[in-house]
């Protein structure tokens, strides 16, 4: 598995987030346009997503309706059965106040233009009580949530295909990334062959074999890439097989990891 991480060039700082409105970035996902990434803030902002160029310029702001923003923590892009490319937004954090149920919103992946977008809402309940989580992954329309703990131990939950309404998630795996390695974001590469999770200081990468689920893949042995100079790094998004990482904070850096093709 070491070859998976070896395929990446060292991190390159390609820009810094220019807008002071984006000082608490906690989720990211690839956009429809090249070199564009959608992000959102942590708790304290409204139900808005923002398109950033890789240089850090704010390109667009979209308000989601009807939606609430209690503790948004991650985003993901997936292709649904009808061929629509969707953006999923996970209101999955606990903000120090554990919630019995969490919300995931779905909208068609938008263009980078200011406006509003209608969303569907899925209310998810864990089978074993509340959890804090900051990683949402989409495999097509199937969604996975990975919990967060300073112990580095994490549980993996599957919601199944996104369906508006209420449902109970299923426990599908466990991880142990080591003490001091809380999972703060995750994503799949555009072709689904790579699965990544990150903490404040590292990215873990899994090669996904054909026919294997995300849950099965995460039970394998990952490789590890170090992340530095990001403070409270809470966002990761694939752009093809390249990926970017971002952090909370003013004028936070945008780091690009290029895949050696």
CSV table of C-alpha atoms in Angstrom, one decimal:
chain,number,residue,atom,x,y,z
A,1,UNK,CA,0.0,0.0,0.0
A,2,UNK,CA,2.9,2.4,0.4
A,3,UNK,CA,3.0,2.8,-3.4
A,4,UNK,CA,-0.4,4.6,-3.2
A,5,UNK,CA,1.0,7.4,-1.2
A,6,UNK,CA,4.3,7.3,-3.1
A,7,UNK,CA,2.3,8.3,-6.2
A,8,UNK,CA,1.8,11.8,-4.8
A,9,UNK,CA,4.1,14.7,-5.1
A,10,UNK,CA,4.8,16.8,-1.9
A,11,UNK,CA,2.2,19.3,-1.0
A,12,UNK,CA,2.2,22.5,-3.0
A,13,UNK,CA,0.6,25.7,-1.5
A,14,UNK,CA,-1.3,27.0,-4.5
A,15,UNK,CA,-3.2,29.8,-2.8
A,16,UNK,CA,-4.7,31.2,0.4
A,17,UNK,CA,-8.4,31.7,1.1
A,18,UNK,CA,-9.0,35.3,0.4
A,19,UNK,CA,-12.5,35.9,1.9
A,20,UNK,CA,-12.7,36.8,5.6
A,21,UNK,CA,-16.1,35.1,5.5
A,22,UNK,CA,-14.3,31.7,5.2
A,23,UNK,CA,-12.4,31.5,8.5
A,24,UNK,CA,-13.8,28.2,9.7
A,25,UNK,CA,-13.7,25.9,6.7
A,26,UNK,CA,-14.6,22.4,7.8
A,27,UNK,CA,-15.8,20.7,4.6
A,28,UNK,CA,-14.8,20.6,1.0
A,29,UNK,CA,-15.8,18.8,-2.3
A,30,UNK,CA,-14.7,19.0,-5.9
A,31,UNK,CA,-16.7,21.4,-8.1
A,32,UNK,CA,-18.2,21.0,-11.6
A,33,UNK,CA,-15.6,23.4,-13.0
A,34,UNK,CA,-11.9,22.5,-13.2
A,35,UNK,CA,-9.7,23.8,-10.4
A,36,UNK,CA,-12.8,24.7,-8.3
A,37,UNK,CA,-13.7,23.4,-4.9
A,38,UNK,CA,-16.9,23.9,-2.9
A,39,UNK,CA,-16.4,24.6,0.9
A,40,UNK,CA,-18.5,25.4,3.9
A,41,UNK,CA,-17.9,26.8,7.3
A,42,UNK,CA,-18.2,25.1,10.6
A,43,UNK,CA,-21.0,26.0,13.1
A,44,UNK,CA,-21.8,29.7,13.3
A,45,UNK,CA,-22.5,30.3,9.6
A,46,UNK,CA,-25.9,29.9,7.8
A,47,UNK,CA,-26.8,27.2,5.3
A,48,UNK,CA,-24.4,28.4,2.6
A,49,UNK,CA,-21.8,26.8,0.4
A,50,UNK,CA,-18.9,28.7,-1.3
A,51,UNK,CA,-17.0,28.0,-4.5
A,52,UNK,CA,-13.3,28.7,-4.3
A,53,UNK,CA,-10.7,28.8,-7.1
A,54,UNK,CA,-7.5,27.0,-6.2
A,55,UNK,CA,-5.8,30.3,-5.9
A,56,UNK,CA,-8.2,31.2,-3.0
A,57,UNK,CA,-10.6,33.6,-4.7
A,58,UNK,CA,-14.2,33.4,-3.7
A,59,UNK,CA,-16.1,32.6,-6.9
A,60,UNK,CA,-19.7,32.1,-5.7
A,61,UNK,CA,-22.0,31.8,-2.7
A,62,UNK,CA,-25.1,29.6,-2.7
A,63,UNK,CA,-27.7,29.5,0.0
A,64,UNK,CA,-29.4,26.1,0.5
A,65,UNK,CA,-33.2,26.1,1.0
A,66,UNK,CA,-34.8,24.7,3.0
A,67,UNK,CA,-31.8,23.8,5.2
A,68,UNK,CA,-30.4,24.6,8.6
A,69,UNK,CA,-26.8,24.7,9.7
A,70,UNK,CA,-26.3,23.4,13.2
A,71,UNK,CA,-22.8,21.9,12.8
A,72,UNK,CA,-21.9,21.3,9.2
A,73,UNK,CA,-18.7,19.2,9.0
A,74,UNK,CA,-18.1,17.7,5.6
A,75,UNK,CA,-19.2,17.5,1.9
A,76,UNK,CA,-19.1,14.8,-0.7
A,77,UNK,CA,-19.9,14.4,-4.4
A,78,UNK,CA,-21.6,11.3,-5.8
A,79,UNK,CA,-23.3,10.1,-9.0
A,80,UNK,CA,-26.9,8.9,-8.4
A,81,UNK,CA,-28.7,6.1,-10.2
A,82,UNK,CA,-30.5,8.6,-12.5
A,83,UNK,CA,-27.2,10.0,-13.7
A,84,UNK,CA,-27.3,13.2,-11.7
A,85,UNK,CA,-24.1,14.4,-10.0
A,86,UNK,CA,-25.0,15.4,-6.5
A,87,UNK,CA,-23.4,17.4,-3.7
A,88,UNK,CA,-24.1,16.1,-0.2
A,89,UNK,CA,-23.6,18.3,2.9
A,90,UNK,CA,-23.3,16.6,6.3
A,91,UNK,CA,-24.7,18.4,9.3
A,92,UNK,CA,-23.0,15.6,11.4
A,93,UNK,CA,-21.0,17.3,14.1
A,94,UNK,CA,-22.2,17.4,17.7
A,95,UNK,CA,-20.8,20.9,18.7
A,96,UNK,CA,-20.3,19.6,22.3
A,97,UNK,CA,-24.0,18.7,22.5
A,98,UNK,CA,-24.6,15.1,21.3
A,99,UNK,CA,-27.5,14.8,19.0
A,100,UNK,CA,-29.7,11.7,18.6
A,101,UNK,CA,-30.2,12.5,14.9
A,102,UNK,CA,-28.2,14.2,12.2
A,103,UNK,CA,-29.0,15.7,8.9
A,104,UNK,CA,-27.6,15.2,5.4
A,105,UNK,CA,-28.6,17.5,2.5
A,106,UNK,CA,-28.5,16.7,-1.2
A,107,UNK,CA,-28.5,19.0,-4.2
A,108,UNK,CA,-27.5,18.8,-7.8
A,109,UNK,CA,-23.8,19.8,-8.1
A,110,UNK,CA,-24.1,23.5,-8.9
A,111,UNK,CA,-22.2,25.7,-11.2
A,112,UNK,CA,-20.0,28.3,-9.5
A,113,UNK,CA,-22.6,31.2,-9.7
A,114,UNK,CA,-24.2,33.1,-6.8
A,115,UNK,CA,-27.8,32.1,-6.0
A,116,UNK,CA,-30.0,29.7,-4.1
A,117,UNK,CA,-30.4,25.9,-4.5
A,118,UNK,CA,-33.2,23.6,-3.4
A,119,UNK,CA,-32.2,20.6,-1.3
A,120,UNK,CA,-33.5,17.3,-0.1
A,121,UNK,CA,-33.0,16.3,3.5
A,122,UNK,CA,-32.3,12.9,5.0
A,123,UNK,CA,-32.5,12.5,8.8
A,124,UNK,CA,-30.1,9.8,10.1
A,125,UNK,CA,-30.1,8.1,13.5
A,126,UNK,CA,-27.2,6.1,14.7
A,127,UNK,CA,-28.1,2.5,15.9
A,128,UNK,CA,-26.1,2.9,19.1
A,129,UNK,CA,-26.6,6.5,20.3
A,130,UNK,CA,-25.0,9.9,19.4
A,131,UNK,CA,-21.6,10.4,17.9
A,132,UNK,CA,-19.4,13.3,16.9
A,133,UNK,CA,-18.4,13.0,13.2
A,134,UNK,CA,-16.6,15.1,10.7
A,135,UNK,CA,-16.2,12.8,7.6
A,136,UNK,CA,-18.8,12.2,5.0
A,137,UNK,CA,-18.0,10.0,2.0
A,138,UNK,CA,-20.2,9.3,-1.1
A,139,UNK,CA,-19.9,6.2,-3.2
A,140,UNK,CA,-22.5,7.1,-5.9
A,141,UNK,CA,-25.6,7.7,-3.8
A,142,UNK,CA,-24.5,5.5,-0.9
A,143,UNK,CA,-23.2,7.5,2.0
A,144,UNK,CA,-20.7,6.7,4.8
A,145,UNK,CA,-20.0,8.6,8.0
A,146,UNK,CA,-16.7,8.2,10.0
A,147,UNK,CA,-16.7,9.3,13.6
A,148,UNK,CA,-14.2,11.5,15.3
A,149,UNK,CA,-12.2,10.7,18.5
A,150,UNK,CA,-8.9,12.0,19.9
A,151,UNK,CA,-8.0,8.3,20.6
A,152,UNK,CA,-7.8,7.8,16.8
A,153,UNK,CA,-10.5,5.1,17.0
A,154,UNK,CA,-13.4,5.6,14.7
A,155,UNK,CA,-16.6,3.8,13.7
A,156,UNK,CA,-17.8,3.6,10.1
A,157,UNK,CA,-21.5,3.9,9.5
A,158,UNK,CA,-23.5,3.4,6.2
A,159,UNK,CA,-26.8,5.0,5.4
A,160,UNK,CA,-27.4,3.2,2.2
A,161,UNK,CA,-28.7,5.1,-0.8
A,162,UNK,CA,-29.8,8.7,0.0
A,163,UNK,CA,-33.6,8.8,0.4
A,164,UNK,CA,-35.4,11.9,1.7
A,165,UNK,CA,-36.9,11.2,5.1
A,166,UNK,CA,-35.7,9.3,8.1
A,167,UNK,CA,-33.5,6.2,8.4
A,168,UNK,CA,-31.2,4.4,10.8
A,169,UNK,CA,-27.6,4.0,9.8
A,170,UNK,CA,-25.8,0.6,10.0
A,171,UNK,CA,-22.4,0.0,11.7
A,172,UNK,CA,-20.1,-1.4,9.0
A,173,UNK,CA,-16.6,-1.1,10.4
A,174,UNK,CA,-14.0,0.3,12.9
A,175,UNK,CA,-10.7,2.0,12.5
A,176,UNK,CA,-7.7,2.7,14.8
A,177,UNK,CA,-5.5,5.4,13.3
A,178,UNK,CA,-3.5,5.9,16.6
A,179,UNK,CA,-3.7,8.2,19.5
A,180,UNK,CA,-4.1,11.9,18.6
A,181,UNK,CA,-5.4,11.2,15.1
A,182,UNK,CA,-9.1,12.2,15.0
A,183,UNK,CA,-10.8,11.9,11.6
A,184,UNK,CA,-11.7,15.4,10.4
A,185,UNK,CA,-12.6,14.8,6.8
A,186,UNK,CA,-12.8,12.1,4.0
A,187,UNK,CA,-13.4,11.7,0.3
A,188,UNK,CA,-13.2,9.3,-2.6
A,189,UNK,CA,-11.3,10.0,-5.8
A,190,UNK,CA,-13.5,10.7,-8.9
A,191,UNK,CA,-13.0,7.2,-10.2
A,192,UNK,CA,-13.7,5.6,-6.8
A,193,UNK,CA,-10.4,3.8,-6.8
A,194,UNK,CA,-8.9,5.8,-3.8
A,195,UNK,CA,-10.4,6.4,-0.4
A,196,UNK,CA,-8.9,9.1,1.9
A,197,UNK,CA,-9.4,10.2,5.5
A,198,UNK,CA,-7.5,13.0,7.2
A,199,UNK,CA,-6.7,14.2,10.7
A,200,UNK,CA,-5.1,17.5,11.7
A,201,UNK,CA,-1.6,16.3,10.7
A,202,UNK,CA,-2.0,13.4,8.3
A,203,UNK,CA,-3.9,11.9,5.4
A,204,UNK,CA,-4.5,8.1,5.2
A,205,UNK,CA,-5.1,6.5,1.8
A,206,UNK,CA,-6.6,3.2,0.8
A,207,UNK,CA,-6.5,1.6,-2.7
A,208,UNK,CA,-9.9,0.3,-3.5
A,209,UNK,CA,-10.1,-2.9,-5.5
A,210,UNK,CA,-12.8,-3.4,-8.1
A,211,UNK,CA,-16.0,-4.8,-6.6
A,212,UNK,CA,-15.1,-3.9,-3.0
A,213,UNK,CA,-17.2,-1.6,-0.9
A,214,UNK,CA,-15.9,1.5,0.9
A,215,UNK,CA,-16.5,-0.3,4.2
A,216,UNK,CA,-14.5,-3.3,3.1
A,217,UNK,CA,-11.7,-1.1,1.7
A,218,UNK,CA,-11.4,0.8,5.0
A,219,UNK,CA,-10.7,-2.5,6.8
A,220,UNK,CA,-7.4,-2.8,4.9
A,221,UNK,CA,-4.1,-1.3,5.7
A,222,UNK,CA,-3.7,2.4,4.6
A,223,UNK,CA,-0.6,4.4,3.8
A,224,UNK,CA,0.1,7.7,5.4
A,225,UNK,CA,0.9,11.2,4.1
A,226,UNK,CA,2.0,13.9,6.5
A,227,UNK,CA,0.2,17.3,6.4
A,228,UNK,CA,1.9,20.3,7.9
A,229,UNK,CA,1.4,24.0,8.2
A,230,UNK,CA,-2.4,23.9,8.4
A,231,UNK,CA,-3.3,24.5,12.0
A,232,UNK,CA,-6.8,23.0,12.4
A,233,UNK,CA,-7.0,21.0,9.2
A,234,UNK,CA,-10.6,19.9,8.7
A,235,UNK,CA,-11.2,19.6,4.9
A,236,UNK,CA,-10.1,17.4,2.0
A,237,UNK,CA,-11.4,17.1,-1.5
A,238,UNK,CA,-10.3,15.1,-4.5
A,239,UNK,CA,-10.0,16.7,-7.9
A,240,UNK,CA,-9.7,13.6,-10.1
A,241,UNK,CA,-6.9,11.8,-8.3
A,242,UNK,CA,-5.2,15.0,-7.2
A,243,UNK,CA,-6.5,16.3,-3.9
A,244,UNK,CA,-6.6,19.5,-1.8
A,245,UNK,CA,-6.5,20.1,1.9
A,246,UNK,CA,-7.7,23.2,3.8
A,247,UNK,CA,-7.9,24.4,7.3
A,248,UNK,CA,-9.8,26.6,9.6
A,249,UNK,CA,-8.3,30.1,10.2
A,250,UNK,CA,-8.0,33.4,8.5
A,251,UNK,CA,-6.3,33.3,5.0
A,252,UNK,CA,-5.8,29.6,5.4
A,253,UNK,CA,-3.5,27.9,2.8
A,254,UNK,CA,-4.8,25.6,0.1
A,255,UNK,CA,-2.5,22.7,-0.4
A,256,UNK,CA,-2.6,20.7,-3.6
A,257,UNK,CA,-1.2,17.1,-3.7
A,258,UNK,CA,-0.6,16.1,-7.3
A,259,UNK,CA,-0.9,12.5,-8.4
A,260,UNK,CA,2.1,11.3,-10.5
A,261,UNK,CA,0.3,10.0,-13.6
